[in-house]
Amino acid sequence: MTKNDFLRFQGTPGYIASGPLVDGVNCSIALERPLLLKGEPGTGKTVLARHVAEGLGMPLLTWHIKSTSKAMDGLYVYDTVQRLNDSRFGSGHVADIRSYIKPGPLGRAFAADERVVLLIDEIDKADLEFPNDLLRELDEMRFTIVETNEEIVAKHRPVVMVTSNNEKELPDAFLRRCIFHYIEFPDVELMRKIIHVHHPNLDAKVLDQVLIKFYWLREQSDLRKKPSTSELIDWISALLRAGVSYDQLEAHIPFVGTLLKKEQDVDALNRYDSKDGRYPKRWEDLGPRYNQ
Amino acid sequence: MFLDLFYGLREEGVPVTIHEWKTLMHALEEGLHGSSLLRFYHLARGCLIKSETYFDAYDRVFARVFKGVEGAFDDETTEKVLEWLKDPKNFPNLSPEDLAALERLNHDELMRRFLDTLAQQGERHDGGDKWVGTGGKSPFGHGGQHPTGIRVGGPAKSRSAMKVAEERKFKNYRTDMALELRHMRVALRRLRQLTRSGDQTELDLDETIDETCRNAGEIEFVYRAPRRNDVRVLLLMDVGGTMDPYFEPVSQLLSALHEERGLRDFQPYYFHNCIYDSLYSDARMLSRDAIPTGDVLARLDSRWKVVFVGDASMHPAELLEPHGNIDPRRTSPTPGIVWLHRIAKQYDRAVWLNPEDTAYWQADTTRIIRRLFPMFHLSVDGLSEAIHALVGARQ
């Protein structure tokens, strides 16, 4: 029999996750390994962690990585400047070094009284060696505060989720310890469900037009940056607020600025427009991939 | 069969390690695949494959290894059977005699009977000893007590793993040179020399304490610049003619260097056969892309590290004589060797990467150039040695 005594994530009403993604999340929870998420920008890598936390009823701790982030910052920061300052003016508990040690997101996740979801967001932004510096901490879930010689051991192993935008290759040693999931771009069916979550009252005919235009845009090979799911949702919001009629939507792509973010792409589309380029109106106008 | 998957992946050049394999085994013990080949497909991919560039290789190996495994029953049947197996009924309490009486069937026989039974059965059935259902003595189903029975269970998906694998959706993510490029990137990571330079933003604690003491307790903060990579690379590439066959490795090196964000600065220029009065910012080497070599040398000071890429074999006159440039459109009053000498004098760390096999490094010009610059083969190993020559300790 399978062991079912671990937590299971089933998706939440606000986040439509594909079956394999749910399995990936559960696999990482069951094996207590970090889940490494990659995928096109805007496919919901970061949002997933929030919904996993919500679905499992755990608090979420987020560690946003910047190019200057160091592995140490995630564990704790020793605020020497504050301590020096306090010693100068005789305020604070200068004698107690512990009041100047501020735990970072990882440190707080370890010290928490309940199991938490820890999101390490955009790990590829940091230095190449950054993931390697975290190996021991993530493996053994413990670290030592050098200043006090105090060892922090995780009371509960946090559910660790790591996102990467592929700006850098991650070290092999780090990859070996992760469960990897690549979030594919949603197909039309999944996209309908996703849109339904955000715009439940959208007319079915309008939705079809929106999707036809959107997937057609994505098929254009000379596009520098393809529009993503989050941009599609913004676009629909813009269409609804402006009250664009069905006919307008059928013939054109209004508010293209919400979908295309590169000047060249917008120019290319405008040129297409001025040359009386035709936009697809039916699914049959798109390639065979959409007409199975 | 599972090991076929492991070795199949390794044969395809996918970096799978035993560590990852053990993770998968652990996951299987936990039952995370839910007895479904499709979920196994995703589970194994999550555990074994760590980059979408290898998804296509995985799909191919998976389709090969598991061909025919799920052919026995289609998805529709599976769904129907699973429907019957939902909400298992309680066990009947079987006596040991009953249990012993249940025949121990071998797998093939069991599979045959399973399919026969399925063909005859039309609906859910619980607690009996023949039909597929729950809580019974039949060899098929779950929650039952047949010693060698087939367990049928776990949520199914509407698509099959073989179909997913055979679709090979990730073909576009794959690049045959990915492995090579990855190796190069790994080698280039060592192209770093950490120095303190730039804005002073990091608190120097030791100095601060010293200064504060000297200041009779009045706090004096001392900041210093954080350590950062200080390597600047000038890449000079020979293009055209005899270099054409080496287009692949050279362009890989160029893209790997472009993507190496750790570098402080990086500038590539092109030349043909030898360095003359002009370098070119574009591989087509049009006049409008020409930049006087002297300007480049004046602009990039001796802290820069120079990497040549070229086959170094040419007619001796091209290297040694004035007007040696074989391109008739260009004038080159200064012999190439003079420029090379200037570069060698200005930059004390310069290397030459030669894509030709070391066995062919016999040309006269190659030997002359090797006296000026250490020469390495343009391969992952050669690149590692070259990087050591650029930033490593001097011998």
mmCIF file with all atom_site columns, C-alpha atoms in Angstrom, chain B residues 163-315:
data_model
loop_
_atom_site.group_PDB
_atom_site.id
_atom_site.type_symbol
_atom_site.label_atom_id
_atom_site.label_alt_id
_atom_site.label_comp_id
_atom_site.label_asym_id
_atom_site.label_entity_id
_atom_site.label_seq_id
_atom_site.pdbx_PDB_ins_code
_atom_site.Cartn_x
_atom_site.Cartn_y
_atom_site.Cartn_z
_atom_site.occupancy
_atom_site.B_iso_or_equiv
_atom_site.pdbx_formal_charge
_atom_site.auth_seq_id
_atom_site.auth_comp_id
_atom_site.auth_asym_id
_atom_site.auth_atom_id
_atom_site.pdbx_PDB_model_num
ATOM 1   C CA . LYS B 1 163 ? 1.579  9.086  -25.814 1.00 0.00 ? 163 LYS B CA 1
ATOM 2   C CA . VAL B 1 164 ? 3.145  11.870 -23.818 1.00 0.00 ? 164 VAL B CA 1
ATOM 3   C CA . ALA B 1 165 ? 6.621  10.487 -24.327 1.00 0.00 ? 165 ALA B CA 1
ATOM 4   C CA . GLU B 1 166 ? 6.066  9.854  -28.018 1.00 0.00 ? 166 GLU B CA 1
ATOM 5   C CA . GLU B 1 167 ? 4.788  13.353 -28.583 1.00 0.00 ? 167 GLU B CA 1
ATOM 6   C CA . ARG B 1 168 ? 8.288  14.660 -27.884 1.00 0.00 ? 168 ARG B CA 1
ATOM 7   C CA . LYS B 1 169 ? 7.023  18.106 -27.061 1.00 0.00 ? 169 LYS B CA 1
ATOM 8   C CA . PHE B 1 170 ? 10.408 19.230 -25.828 1.00 0.00 ? 170 PHE B CA 1
ATOM 9   C CA . LYS B 1 171 ? 12.236 18.747 -29.090 1.00 0.00 ? 171 LYS B CA 1
ATOM 10  C CA . ASN B 1 172 ? 12.688 22.492 -29.418 1.00 0.00 ? 172 ASN B CA 1
ATOM 11  C CA . TYR B 1 173 ? 14.317 22.840 -26.037 1.00 0.00 ? 173 TYR B CA 1
ATOM 12  C CA . ARG B 1 174 ? 17.037 20.491 -27.054 1.00 0.00 ? 174 ARG B CA 1
ATOM 13  C CA . THR B 1 175 ? 20.262 21.562 -28.573 1.00 0.00 ? 175 THR B CA 1
ATOM 14  C CA . ASP B 1 176 ? 22.781 18.957 -29.507 1.00 0.00 ? 176 ASP B CA 1
ATOM 15  C CA . MET B 1 177 ? 25.512 21.247 -28.400 1.00 0.00 ? 177 MET B CA 1
ATOM 16  C CA . ALA B 1 178 ? 23.966 21.790 -25.010 1.00 0.00 ? 178 ALA B CA 1
ATOM 17  C CA . LEU B 1 179 ? 26.332 19.385 -23.335 1.00 0.00 ? 179 LEU B CA 1
ATOM 18  C CA . GLU B 1 180 ? 29.353 20.908 -24.944 1.00 0.00 ? 180 GLU B CA 1
ATOM 19  C CA . LEU B 1 181 ? 28.177 24.396 -24.114 1.00 0.00 ? 181 LEU B CA 1
ATOM 20  C CA . ARG B 1 182 ? 27.466 23.405 -20.543 1.00 0.00 ? 182 ARG B CA 1
ATOM 21  C CA . HIS B 1 183 ? 30.988 22.055 -20.175 1.00 0.00 ? 183 HIS B CA 1
ATOM 22  C CA . MET B 1 184 ? 32.369 25.266 -21.543 1.00 0.00 ? 184 MET B CA 1
ATOM 23  C CA . ARG B 1 185 ? 30.329 27.334 -19.155 1.00 0.00 ? 185 ARG B CA 1
ATOM 24  C CA . VAL B 1 186 ? 31.533 25.264 -16.257 1.00 0.00 ? 186 VAL B CA 1
ATOM 25  C CA . ALA B 1 187 ? 35.132 25.773 -17.370 1.00 0.00 ? 187 ALA B CA 1
ATOM 26  C CA . LEU B 1 188 ? 34.583 29.505 -17.812 1.00 0.00 ? 188 LEU B CA 1
ATOM 27  C CA . ARG B 1 189 ? 33.299 29.807 -14.286 1.00 0.00 ? 189 ARG B CA 1
ATOM 28  C CA . ARG B 1 190 ? 36.863 29.562 -13.132 1.00 0.00 ? 190 ARG B CA 1
ATOM 29  C CA . LEU B 1 191 ? 37.706 32.642 -15.123 1.00 0.00 ? 191 LEU B CA 1
ATOM 30  C CA . ARG B 1 192 ? 37.526 34.804 -12.072 1.00 0.00 ? 192 ARG B CA 1
ATOM 31  C CA . GLN B 1 193 ? 39.856 36.794 -9.948  1.00 0.00 ? 193 GLN B CA 1
ATOM 32  C CA . LEU B 1 194 ? 38.256 38.322 -6.924  1.00 0.00 ? 194 LEU B CA 1
ATOM 33  C CA . THR B 1 195 ? 39.512 41.730 -5.996  1.00 0.00 ? 195 THR B CA 1
ATOM 34  C CA . ARG B 1 196 ? 38.174 44.589 -3.967  1.00 0.00 ? 196 ARG B CA 1
ATOM 35  C CA . SER B 1 197 ? 37.222 47.376 -6.274  1.00 0.00 ? 197 SER B CA 1
ATOM 36  C CA . GLY B 1 198 ? 34.366 49.735 -6.994  1.00 0.00 ? 198 GLY B CA 1
ATOM 37  C CA . ASP B 1 199 ? 32.081 51.411 -4.476  1.00 0.00 ? 199 ASP B CA 1
ATOM 38  C CA . GLN B 1 200 ? 32.962 51.008 -0.829  1.00 0.00 ? 200 GLN B CA 1
ATOM 39  C CA . THR B 1 201 ? 29.775 49.511 0.515   1.00 0.00 ? 201 THR B CA 1
ATOM 40  C CA . GLU B 1 202 ? 30.916 46.716 2.798   1.00 0.00 ? 202 GLU B CA 1
ATOM 41  C CA . LEU B 1 203 ? 31.633 47.406 6.464   1.00 0.00 ? 203 LEU B CA 1
ATOM 42  C CA . ASP B 1 204 ? 35.198 46.529 7.378   1.00 0.00 ? 204 ASP B CA 1
ATOM 43  C CA . LEU B 1 205 ? 34.648 45.428 10.949  1.00 0.00 ? 205 LEU B CA 1
ATOM 44  C CA . ASP B 1 206 ? 38.274 45.032 12.014  1.00 0.00 ? 206 ASP B CA 1
ATOM 45  C CA . GLU B 1 207 ? 39.258 48.426 10.680  1.00 0.00 ? 207 GLU B CA 1
ATOM 46  C CA . THR B 1 208 ? 36.165 50.014 12.219  1.00 0.00 ? 208 THR B CA 1
ATOM 47  C CA . ILE B 1 209 ? 37.072 48.693 15.664  1.00 0.00 ? 209 ILE B CA 1
ATOM 48  C CA . ASP B 1 210 ? 40.689 49.835 15.292  1.00 0.00 ? 210 ASP B CA 1
ATOM 49  C CA . GLU B 1 211 ? 39.634 53.265 14.115  1.00 0.00 ? 211 GLU B CA 1
ATOM 50  C CA . THR B 1 212 ? 37.033 53.548 16.866  1.00 0.00 ? 212 THR B CA 1
ATOM 51  C CA . CYS B 1 213 ? 39.665 52.726 19.504  1.00 0.00 ? 213 CYS B CA 1
ATOM 52  C CA . ARG B 1 214 ? 42.028 55.242 18.018  1.00 0.00 ? 214 ARG B CA 1
ATOM 53  C CA . ASN B 1 215 ? 39.190 57.704 18.150  1.00 0.00 ? 215 ASN B CA 1
ATOM 54  C CA . ALA B 1 216 ? 38.710 57.141 21.898  1.00 0.00 ? 216 ALA B CA 1
ATOM 55  C CA . GLY B 1 217 ? 35.433 55.297 21.545  1.00 0.00 ? 217 GLY B CA 1
ATOM 56  C CA . GLU B 1 218 ? 33.844 57.670 19.097  1.00 0.00 ? 218 GLU B CA 1
ATOM 57  C CA . ILE B 1 219 ? 32.547 55.362 16.402  1.00 0.00 ? 219 ILE B CA 1
ATOM 58  C CA . GLU B 1 220 ? 34.357 55.605 13.120  1.00 0.00 ? 220 GLU B CA 1
ATOM 59  C CA . PHE B 1 221 ? 32.950 53.407 10.391  1.00 0.00 ? 221 PHE B CA 1
ATOM 60  C CA . VAL B 1 222 ? 35.354 52.093 7.793   1.00 0.00 ? 222 VAL B CA 1
ATOM 61  C CA . TYR B 1 223 ? 33.948 50.747 4.587   1.00 0.00 ? 223 TYR B CA 1
ATOM 62  C CA . ARG B 1 224 ? 35.641 48.819 1.873   1.00 0.00 ? 224 ARG B CA 1
ATOM 63  C CA . ALA B 1 225 ? 34.704 47.652 -1.585  1.00 0.00 ? 225 ALA B CA 1
ATOM 64  C CA . PRO B 1 226 ? 33.145 44.183 -1.766  1.00 0.00 ? 226 PRO B CA 1
ATOM 65  C CA . ARG B 1 227 ? 35.030 41.448 -3.501  1.00 0.00 ? 227 ARG B CA 1
ATOM 66  C CA . ARG B 1 228 ? 34.078 41.036 -7.106  1.00 0.00 ? 228 ARG B CA 1
ATOM 67  C CA . ASN B 1 229 ? 35.339 39.404 -10.214 1.00 0.00 ? 229 ASN B CA 1
ATOM 68  C CA . ASP B 1 230 ? 37.850 41.635 -11.926 1.00 0.00 ? 230 ASP B CA 1
ATOM 69  C CA . VAL B 1 231 ? 38.495 39.619 -15.052 1.00 0.00 ? 231 VAL B CA 1
ATOM 70  C CA . ARG B 1 232 ? 38.191 41.485 -18.349 1.00 0.00 ? 232 ARG B CA 1
ATOM 71  C CA . VAL B 1 233 ? 38.498 39.433 -21.494 1.00 0.00 ? 233 VAL B CA 1
ATOM 72  C CA . LEU B 1 234 ? 39.445 40.577 -24.967 1.00 0.00 ? 234 LEU B CA 1
ATOM 73  C CA . LEU B 1 235 ? 38.532 37.814 -27.393 1.00 0.00 ? 235 LEU B CA 1
ATOM 74  C CA . LEU B 1 236 ? 40.167 37.921 -30.819 1.00 0.00 ? 236 LEU B CA 1
ATOM 75  C CA . MET B 1 237 ? 38.742 35.450 -33.279 1.00 0.00 ? 237 MET B CA 1
ATOM 76  C CA . ASP B 1 238 ? 40.095 34.314 -36.612 1.00 0.00 ? 238 ASP B CA 1
ATOM 77  C CA . VAL B 1 239 ? 37.195 33.847 -39.036 1.00 0.00 ? 239 VAL B CA 1
ATOM 78  C CA . GLY B 1 240 ? 36.830 32.638 -42.596 1.00 0.00 ? 240 GLY B CA 1
ATOM 79  C CA . GLY B 1 241 ? 38.932 30.372 -44.793 1.00 0.00 ? 241 GLY B CA 1
ATOM 80  C CA . THR B 1 242 ? 40.600 27.590 -42.877 1.00 0.00 ? 242 THR B CA 1
ATOM 81  C CA . MET B 1 243 ? 38.583 28.494 -39.773 1.00 0.00 ? 243 MET B CA 1
ATOM 82  C CA . ASP B 1 244 ? 35.243 27.688 -41.420 1.00 0.00 ? 244 ASP B CA 1
ATOM 83  C CA . PRO B 1 245 ? 35.203 24.021 -40.339 1.00 0.00 ? 245 PRO B CA 1
ATOM 84  C CA . TYR B 1 246 ? 35.532 25.179 -36.733 1.00 0.00 ? 246 TYR B CA 1
ATOM 85  C CA . PHE B 1 247 ? 32.555 27.477 -36.808 1.00 0.00 ? 247 PHE B CA 1
ATOM 86  C CA . GLU B 1 248 ? 30.662 25.376 -34.223 1.00 0.00 ? 248 GLU B CA 1
ATOM 87  C CA . PRO B 1 249 ? 33.164 25.275 -31.356 1.00 0.00 ? 249 PRO B CA 1
ATOM 88  C CA . VAL B 1 250 ? 34.170 28.902 -31.891 1.00 0.00 ? 250 VAL B CA 1
ATOM 89  C CA . SER B 1 251 ? 30.589 30.162 -31.832 1.00 0.00 ? 251 SER B CA 1
ATOM 90  C CA . GLN B 1 252 ? 29.950 28.055 -28.739 1.00 0.00 ? 252 GLN B CA 1
ATOM 91  C CA . LEU B 1 253 ? 32.885 29.659 -27.005 1.00 0.00 ? 253 LEU B CA 1
ATOM 92  C CA . LEU B 1 254 ? 31.648 33.082 -28.033 1.00 0.00 ? 254 LEU B CA 1
ATOM 93  C CA . SER B 1 255 ? 28.136 32.492 -26.739 1.00 0.00 ? 255 SER B CA 1
ATOM 94  C CA . ALA B 1 256 ? 29.425 30.934 -23.526 1.00 0.00 ? 256 ALA B CA 1
ATOM 95  C CA . LEU B 1 257 ? 31.612 33.980 -22.914 1.00 0.00 ? 257 LEU B CA 1
ATOM 96  C CA . HIS B 1 258 ? 28.733 36.306 -23.740 1.00 0.00 ? 258 HIS B CA 1
ATOM 97  C CA . GLU B 1 259 ? 26.548 34.573 -21.187 1.00 0.00 ? 259 GLU B CA 1
ATOM 98  C CA . GLU B 1 260 ? 29.224 34.463 -18.504 1.00 0.00 ? 260 GLU B CA 1
ATOM 99  C CA . ARG B 1 261 ? 27.877 37.266 -16.389 1.00 0.00 ? 261 ARG B CA 1
ATOM 100 C CA . GLY B 1 262 ? 30.614 36.972 -13.817 1.00 0.00 ? 262 GLY B CA 1
ATOM 101 C CA . LEU B 1 263 ? 33.089 38.763 -16.059 1.00 0.00 ? 263 LEU B CA 1
ATOM 102 C CA . ARG B 1 264 ? 33.819 42.379 -15.338 1.00 0.00 ? 264 ARG B CA 1
ATOM 103 C CA . ASP B 1 265 ? 33.993 43.167 -19.024 1.00 0.00 ? 265 ASP B CA 1
ATOM 104 C CA . PHE B 1 266 ? 34.117 41.271 -22.270 1.00 0.00 ? 266 PHE B CA 1
ATOM 105 C CA . GLN B 1 267 ? 34.859 42.425 -25.822 1.00 0.00 ? 267 GLN B CA 1
ATOM 106 C CA . PRO B 1 268 ? 35.068 40.236 -28.909 1.00 0.00 ? 268 PRO B CA 1
ATOM 107 C CA . TYR B 1 269 ? 36.762 41.254 -32.165 1.00 0.00 ? 269 TYR B CA 1
ATOM 108 C CA . TYR B 1 270 ? 37.377 39.436 -35.412 1.00 0.00 ? 270 TYR B CA 1
ATOM 109 C CA . PHE B 1 271 ? 40.364 39.145 -37.714 1.00 0.00 ? 271 PHE B CA 1
ATOM 110 C CA . HIS B 1 272 ? 41.333 37.030 -40.665 1.00 0.00 ? 272 HIS B CA 1
ATOM 111 C CA . ASN B 1 273 ? 44.429 34.835 -40.447 1.00 0.00 ? 273 ASN B CA 1
ATOM 112 C CA . CYS B 1 274 ? 46.522 37.341 -38.540 1.00 0.00 ? 274 CYS B CA 1
ATOM 113 C CA . ILE B 1 275 ? 46.187 40.624 -36.681 1.00 0.00 ? 275 ILE B CA 1
ATOM 114 C CA . TYR B 1 276 ? 46.901 43.657 -38.864 1.00 0.00 ? 276 TYR B CA 1
ATOM 115 C CA . ASP B 1 277 ? 46.074 47.340 -38.620 1.00 0.00 ? 277 ASP B CA 1
ATOM 116 C CA . SER B 1 278 ? 42.367 46.789 -38.154 1.00 0.00 ? 278 SER B CA 1
ATOM 117 C CA . LEU B 1 279 ? 40.129 44.584 -36.059 1.00 0.00 ? 279 LEU B CA 1
ATOM 118 C CA . TYR B 1 280 ? 36.447 44.093 -36.838 1.00 0.00 ? 280 TYR B CA 1
ATOM 119 C CA . SER B 1 281 ? 33.477 44.203 -34.534 1.00 0.00 ? 281 SER B CA 1
ATOM 120 C CA . ASP B 1 282 ? 31.473 41.928 -36.815 1.00 0.00 ? 282 ASP B CA 1
ATOM 121 C CA . ALA B 1 283 ? 32.304 38.532 -38.268 1.00 0.00 ? 283 ALA B CA 1
ATOM 122 C CA . ARG B 1 284 ? 31.541 39.723 -41.816 1.00 0.00 ? 284 ARG B CA 1
ATOM 123 C CA . MET B 1 285 ? 34.485 42.122 -41.481 1.00 0.00 ? 285 MET B CA 1
ATOM 124 C CA . LEU B 1 286 ? 33.043 44.981 -43.530 1.00 0.00 ? 286 LEU B CA 1
ATOM 125 C CA . SER B 1 287 ? 34.981 48.239 -43.732 1.00 0.00 ? 287 SER B CA 1
ATOM 126 C CA . ARG B 1 288 ? 32.404 50.046 -41.626 1.00 0.00 ? 288 ARG B CA 1
ATOM 127 C CA . ASP B 1 289 ? 33.011 47.594 -38.770 1.00 0.00 ? 289 ASP B CA 1
ATOM 128 C CA . ALA B 1 290 ? 36.755 48.188 -38.825 1.00 0.00 ? 290 ALA B CA 1
ATOM 129 C CA . ILE B 1 291 ? 38.456 49.572 -35.725 1.00 0.00 ? 291 ILE B CA 1
ATOM 130 C CA . PRO B 1 292 ? 42.148 50.427 -35.732 1.00 0.00 ? 292 PRO B CA 1
ATOM 131 C CA . THR B 1 293 ? 43.992 47.791 -33.752 1.00 0.00 ? 293 THR B CA 1
ATOM 132 C CA . GLY B 1 294 ? 46.057 50.515 -32.114 1.00 0.00 ? 294 GLY B CA 1
ATOM 133 C CA . ASP B 1 295 ? 42.884 52.127 -30.742 1.00 0.00 ? 295 ASP B CA 1
ATOM 134 C CA . VAL B 1 296 ? 41.761 48.876 -29.181 1.00 0.00 ? 296 VAL B CA 1
ATOM 135 C CA . LEU B 1 297 ? 45.144 48.415 -27.560 1.00 0.00 ? 297 LEU B CA 1
ATOM 136 C CA . ALA B 1 298 ? 45.129 51.990 -26.290 1.00 0.00 ? 298 ALA B CA 1
ATOM 137 C CA . ARG B 1 299 ? 41.659 51.651 -24.830 1.00 0.00 ? 299 ARG B CA 1
ATOM 138 C CA . LEU B 1 300 ? 42.089 48.292 -23.131 1.00 0.00 ? 300 LEU B CA 1
ATOM 139 C CA . ASP B 1 301 ? 44.885 48.516 -20.602 1.00 0.00 ? 301 ASP B CA 1
ATOM 140 C CA . SER B 1 302 ? 47.149 45.786 -19.341 1.00 0.00 ? 302 SER B CA 1
ATOM 141 C CA . ARG B 1 303 ? 44.576 44.496 -16.860 1.00 0.00 ? 303 ARG B CA 1
ATOM 142 C CA . TRP B 1 304 ? 42.740 42.880 -19.750 1.00 0.00 ? 304 TRP B CA 1
ATOM 143 C CA . LYS B 1 305 ? 43.313 39.257 -20.591 1.00 0.00 ? 305 LYS B CA 1
ATOM 144 C CA . VAL B 1 306 ? 43.582 38.323 -24.223 1.00 0.00 ? 306 VAL B CA 1
ATOM 145 C CA . VAL B 1 307 ? 42.236 35.142 -25.757 1.00 0.00 ? 307 VAL B CA 1
ATOM 146 C CA . PHE B 1 308 ? 43.042 34.441 -29.390 1.00 0.00 ? 308 PHE B CA 1
ATOM 147 C CA . VAL B 1 309 ? 41.097 31.843 -31.272 1.00 0.00 ? 309 VAL B CA 1
ATOM 148 C CA . GLY B 1 310 ? 42.645 30.776 -34.547 1.00 0.00 ? 310 GLY B CA 1
ATOM 149 C CA . ASP B 1 311 ? 44.433 28.006 -36.372 1.00 0.00 ? 311 ASP B CA 1
ATOM 150 C CA . ALA B 1 312 ? 47.676 30.005 -36.517 1.00 0.00 ? 312 ALA B CA 1
ATOM 151 C CA . SER B 1 313 ? 48.710 28.328 -39.740 1.00 0.00 ? 313 SER B CA 1
ATOM 152 C CA . MET B 1 314 ? 49.217 30.677 -42.661 1.00 0.00 ? 314 MET B CA 1
ATOM 153 C CA . HIS B 1 315 ? 51.773 31.529 -45.276 1.00 0.00 ? 315 HIS B CA 1
#
